[in-house]
Amino acid sequence: MKVEALIFNLIAVFCFVAALVYGVWSQEPIGTTALALSGGLTVLIGGFFWFVSRRIDARPEDRKDAEIADGAGELGFFSPASYWPITLAAAAGLMGLGVAFWYFWLILIATVALLIAVGGLLFEYYVGQNAQQS
């Protein structure tokens, strides 16, 4: 996580320097504000990564003497075949259309569809034929 924190903090420094230079040269407040806010957001992410990196053990990516084999092993469980992400994307797209055109009935349908899709994705391996046996 230290590498990620360094990357985001360097981007934040660049955004702040660019905001300062842009603000002095152009005297235009909108772009200066956008660059300053971008720097602030990257400071938030970099600070979070730095905060987490102090509390976890060093990963192979963080050690200079690490070998490629140090990063081998199981990374986690990834669903081999699931239709719920497609359903979730369709429901989110439907919600976007409902909000864009401000159709209250479409927003309601999309909300129900989103709740069903999130629930299905969340509980996919806890119920039905894919349930984990304990």
PDB file of C-alpha atoms in Angstrom:
ATOM      1  CA  MET A   1       0.000   0.000   0.000  1.00  0.00           C
ATOM      2  CA  LYS A   2       2.966   2.321   0.392  1.00  0.00           C
ATOM      3  CA  VAL A   3       3.506   2.380  -3.356  1.00  0.00           C
ATOM      4  CA  GLU A   4      -0.103   3.327  -3.977  1.00  0.00           C
ATOM      5  CA  ALA A   5       0.053   6.034  -1.307  1.00  0.00           C
ATOM      6  CA  LEU A   6       3.184   7.485  -2.909  1.00  0.00           C
ATOM      7  CA  ILE A   7       1.591   7.511  -6.369  1.00  0.00           C
ATOM      8  CA  PHE A   8      -1.576   9.278  -5.211  1.00  0.00           C
ATOM      9  CA  ASN A   9       0.322  11.778  -3.087  1.00  0.00           C
ATOM     10  CA  LEU A  10       2.611  12.644  -6.013  1.00  0.00           C
ATOM     11  CA  ILE A  11      -0.462  13.179  -8.196  1.00  0.00           C
ATOM     12  CA  ALA A  12      -1.886  15.432  -5.473  1.00  0.00           C
ATOM     13  CA  VAL A  13       1.300  17.521  -5.389  1.00  0.00           C
ATOM     14  CA  PHE A  14       1.140  17.844  -9.168  1.00  0.00           C
ATOM     15  CA  CYS A  15      -2.519  18.926  -9.027  1.00  0.00           C
ATOM     16  CA  PHE A  16      -1.801  21.572  -6.390  1.00  0.00           C
ATOM     17  CA  VAL A  17       1.213  22.938  -8.286  1.00  0.00           C
ATOM     18  CA  ALA A  18      -0.776  22.938 -11.533  1.00  0.00           C
ATOM     19  CA  ALA A  19      -3.655  24.738  -9.785  1.00  0.00           C
ATOM     20  CA  LEU A  20      -1.287  27.396  -8.497  1.00  0.00           C
ATOM     21  CA  VAL A  21       0.391  27.926 -11.878  1.00  0.00           C
ATOM     22  CA  TYR A  22      -2.927  27.834 -13.734  1.00  0.00           C
ATOM     23  CA  GLY A  23      -4.516  30.278 -11.312  1.00  0.00           C
ATOM     24  CA  VAL A  24      -1.663  32.771 -11.613  1.00  0.00           C
ATOM     25  CA  TRP A  25      -1.393  32.600 -15.402  1.00  0.00           C
ATOM     26  CA  SER A  26      -5.053  32.453 -16.391  1.00  0.00           C
ATOM     27  CA  GLN A  27      -6.876  34.286 -13.575  1.00  0.00           C
ATOM     28  CA  GLU A  28      -9.722  31.848 -14.220  1.00  0.00           C
ATOM     29  CA  PRO A  29     -11.374  30.509 -11.035  1.00  0.00           C
ATOM     30  CA  ILE A  30     -13.229  27.461 -12.367  1.00  0.00           C
ATOM     31  CA  GLY A  31     -10.212  25.543 -13.648  1.00  0.00           C
ATOM     32  CA  THR A  32      -8.176  26.511 -10.608  1.00  0.00           C
ATOM     33  CA  THR A  33     -10.918  25.240  -8.316  1.00  0.00           C
ATOM     34  CA  ALA A  34     -11.227  22.002 -10.286  1.00  0.00           C
ATOM     35  CA  LEU A  35      -7.491  21.358 -10.065  1.00  0.00           C
ATOM     36  CA  ALA A  36      -7.417  22.173  -6.348  1.00  0.00           C
ATOM     37  CA  LEU A  37     -10.361  19.870  -5.654  1.00  0.00           C
ATOM     38  CA  SER A  38      -8.724  17.115  -7.709  1.00  0.00           C
ATOM     39  CA  GLY A  39      -5.622  17.508  -5.570  1.00  0.00           C
ATOM     40  CA  GLY A  40      -7.727  17.334  -2.426  1.00  0.00           C
ATOM     41  CA  LEU A  41      -9.442  14.148  -3.545  1.00  0.00           C
ATOM     42  CA  THR A  42      -6.153  12.470  -4.385  1.00  0.00           C
ATOM     43  CA  VAL A  43      -4.787  13.525  -0.971  1.00  0.00           C
ATOM     44  CA  LEU A  44      -7.774  11.753   0.605  1.00  0.00           C
ATOM     45  CA  ILE A  45      -7.061   8.542  -1.297  1.00  0.00           C
ATOM     46  CA  GLY A  46      -3.291   8.742  -0.754  1.00  0.00           C
ATOM     47  CA  GLY A  47      -3.807   9.445   2.939  1.00  0.00           C
ATOM     48  CA  PHE A  48      -6.103   6.449   3.253  1.00  0.00           C
ATOM     49  CA  PHE A  49      -3.573   4.179   1.563  1.00  0.00           C
ATOM     50  CA  TRP A  50      -0.784   5.536   3.764  1.00  0.00           C
ATOM     51  CA  PHE A  51      -2.950   5.052   6.879  1.00  0.00           C
ATOM     52  CA  VAL A  52      -3.744   1.441   5.922  1.00  0.00           C
ATOM     53  CA  SER A  53      -0.129   0.664   4.967  1.00  0.00           C
ATOM     54  CA  ARG A  54       1.015   1.441   8.490  1.00  0.00           C
ATOM     55  CA  ARG A  55      -1.367  -1.129   9.952  1.00  0.00           C
ATOM     56  CA  ILE A  56      -0.837  -4.116   7.663  1.00  0.00           C
ATOM     57  CA  ASP A  57       2.202  -6.276   7.022  1.00  0.00           C
ATOM     58  CA  ALA A  58       4.404  -5.366   4.092  1.00  0.00           C
ATOM     59  CA  ARG A  59       3.198  -6.919   0.851  1.00  0.00           C
ATOM     60  CA  PRO A  60       5.627  -8.196  -1.796  1.00  0.00           C
ATOM     61  CA  GLU A  61       4.929  -5.016  -3.790  1.00  0.00           C
ATOM     62  CA  ASP A  62       6.222  -2.927  -0.881  1.00  0.00           C
ATOM     63  CA  ARG A  63       9.515  -4.791  -0.360  1.00  0.00           C
ATOM     64  CA  LYS A  64      12.585  -4.112  -2.504  1.00  0.00           C
ATOM     65  CA  ASP A  65      13.989  -7.630  -1.946  1.00  0.00           C
ATOM     66  CA  ALA A  66      10.765  -9.465  -2.933  1.00  0.00           C
ATOM     67  CA  GLU A  67      10.696 -12.144  -5.605  1.00  0.00           C
ATOM     68  CA  ILE A  68       7.882 -12.788  -8.049  1.00  0.00           C
ATOM     69  CA  ALA A  69       7.114 -16.068  -6.277  1.00  0.00           C
ATOM     70  CA  ASP A  70       6.381 -14.167  -3.048  1.00  0.00           C
ATOM     71  CA  GLY A  71       3.167 -12.878  -4.594  1.00  0.00           C
ATOM     72  CA  ALA A  72       1.973 -16.359  -5.632  1.00  0.00           C
ATOM     73  CA  GLY A  73      -0.938 -18.059  -3.996  1.00  0.00           C
ATOM     74  CA  GLU A  74      -4.663 -17.675  -3.734  1.00  0.00           C
ATOM     75  CA  LEU A  75      -5.864 -14.116  -4.240  1.00  0.00           C
ATOM     76  CA  GLY A  76      -9.476 -14.726  -3.324  1.00  0.00           C
ATOM     77  CA  PHE A  77     -12.668 -16.224  -4.664  1.00  0.00           C
ATOM     78  CA  PHE A  78     -14.001 -14.928  -7.954  1.00  0.00           C
ATOM     79  CA  SER A  79     -17.308 -16.144  -9.278  1.00  0.00           C
ATOM     80  CA  PRO A  80     -16.781 -18.255 -12.388  1.00  0.00           C
ATOM     81  CA  ALA A  81     -20.194 -17.537 -13.894  1.00  0.00           C
ATOM     82  CA  SER A  82     -22.727 -15.094 -12.577  1.00  0.00           C
ATOM     83  CA  TYR A  83     -25.506 -13.154 -14.262  1.00  0.00           C
ATOM     84  CA  TRP A  84     -26.017 -10.787 -11.339  1.00  0.00           C
ATOM     85  CA  PRO A  85     -23.411  -8.194 -12.440  1.00  0.00           C
ATOM     86  CA  ILE A  86     -25.218  -7.846 -15.781  1.00  0.00           C
ATOM     87  CA  THR A  87     -28.526  -7.487 -13.959  1.00  0.00           C
ATOM     88  CA  LEU A  88     -26.997  -4.900 -11.642  1.00  0.00           C
ATOM     89  CA  ALA A  89     -25.613  -2.899 -14.578  1.00  0.00           C
ATOM     90  CA  ALA A  90     -28.967  -2.968 -16.362  1.00  0.00           C
ATOM     91  CA  ALA A  91     -30.793  -1.828 -13.228  1.00  0.00           C
ATOM     92  CA  ALA A  92     -28.276   0.986 -12.702  1.00  0.00           C
ATOM     93  CA  GLY A  93     -28.709   2.060 -16.323  1.00  0.00           C
ATOM     94  CA  LEU A  94     -32.466   2.031 -15.872  1.00  0.00           C
ATOM     95  CA  MET A  95     -32.058   4.183 -12.761  1.00  0.00           C
ATOM     96  CA  GLY A  96     -29.886   6.596 -14.737  1.00  0.00           C
ATOM     97  CA  LEU A  97     -32.558   6.925 -17.407  1.00  0.00           C
ATOM     98  CA  GLY A  98     -35.251   7.420 -14.804  1.00  0.00           C
ATOM     99  CA  VAL A  99     -33.304  10.185 -13.075  1.00  0.00           C
ATOM    100  CA  ALA A 100     -32.229  11.817 -16.370  1.00  0.00           C
ATOM    101  CA  PHE A 101     -35.790  12.096 -17.654  1.00  0.00           C
ATOM    102  CA  TRP A 102     -37.283  12.372 -14.159  1.00  0.00           C
ATOM    103  CA  TYR A 103     -39.850   9.621 -14.622  1.00  0.00           C
ATOM    104  CA  PHE A 104     -40.943   8.778 -11.104  1.00  0.00           C
ATOM    105  CA  TRP A 105     -42.427   5.432 -12.124  1.00  0.00           C
ATOM    106  CA  LEU A 106     -39.168   4.405 -13.809  1.00  0.00           C
ATOM    107  CA  ILE A 107     -37.187   5.419 -10.735  1.00  0.00           C
ATOM    108  CA  LEU A 108     -39.410   3.184  -8.594  1.00  0.00           C
ATOM    109  CA  ILE A 109     -39.024   0.219 -10.939  1.00  0.00           C
ATOM    110  CA  ALA A 110     -35.265   0.749 -11.118  1.00  0.00           C
ATOM    111  CA  THR A 111     -35.018   0.988  -7.320  1.00  0.00           C
ATOM    112  CA  VAL A 112     -36.763  -2.356  -6.936  1.00  0.00           C
ATOM    113  CA  ALA A 113     -34.572  -3.857  -9.672  1.00  0.00           C
ATOM    114  CA  LEU A 114     -31.418  -2.496  -8.003  1.00  0.00           C
ATOM    115  CA  LEU A 115     -32.409  -3.937  -4.636  1.00  0.00           C
ATOM    116  CA  ILE A 116     -33.109  -7.335  -6.177  1.00  0.00           C
ATOM    117  CA  ALA A 117     -29.835  -7.298  -8.142  1.00  0.00           C
ATOM    118  CA  VAL A 118     -27.752  -6.266  -5.136  1.00  0.00           C
ATOM    119  CA  GLY A 119     -29.440  -8.889  -2.976  1.00  0.00           C
ATOM    120  CA  GLY A 120     -28.916 -11.555  -5.623  1.00  0.00           C
ATOM    121  CA  LEU A 121     -25.257 -10.659  -6.023  1.00  0.00           C
ATOM    122  CA  LEU A 122     -24.722 -10.542  -2.275  1.00  0.00           C
ATOM    123  CA  PHE A 123     -26.443 -13.816  -1.419  1.00  0.00           C
ATOM    124  CA  GLU A 124     -25.530 -15.796  -4.546  1.00  0.00           C
ATOM    125  CA  TYR A 125     -23.335 -18.266  -2.684  1.00  0.00           C
ATOM    126  CA  TYR A 126     -25.458 -18.502   0.465  1.00  0.00           C
ATOM    127  CA  VAL A 127     -28.728 -19.828  -0.984  1.00  0.00           C
ATOM    128  CA  GLY A 128     -29.801 -22.250  -3.696  1.00  0.00           C
ATOM    129  CA  GLN A 129     -27.643 -24.735  -5.558  1.00  0.00           C
ATOM    130  CA  ASN A 130     -24.435 -22.714  -5.026  1.00  0.00           C
ATOM    131  CA  ALA A 131     -24.741 -22.577  -1.230  1.00  0.00           C
ATOM    132  CA  GLN A 132     -21.549 -23.403   0.614  1.00  0.00           C
ATOM    133  CA  GLN A 133     -21.862 -26.495   2.784  1.00  0.00           C
ATOM    134  CA  SER A 134     -20.533 -26.103   6.323  1.00  0.00           C
TER     135      SER A 134
END
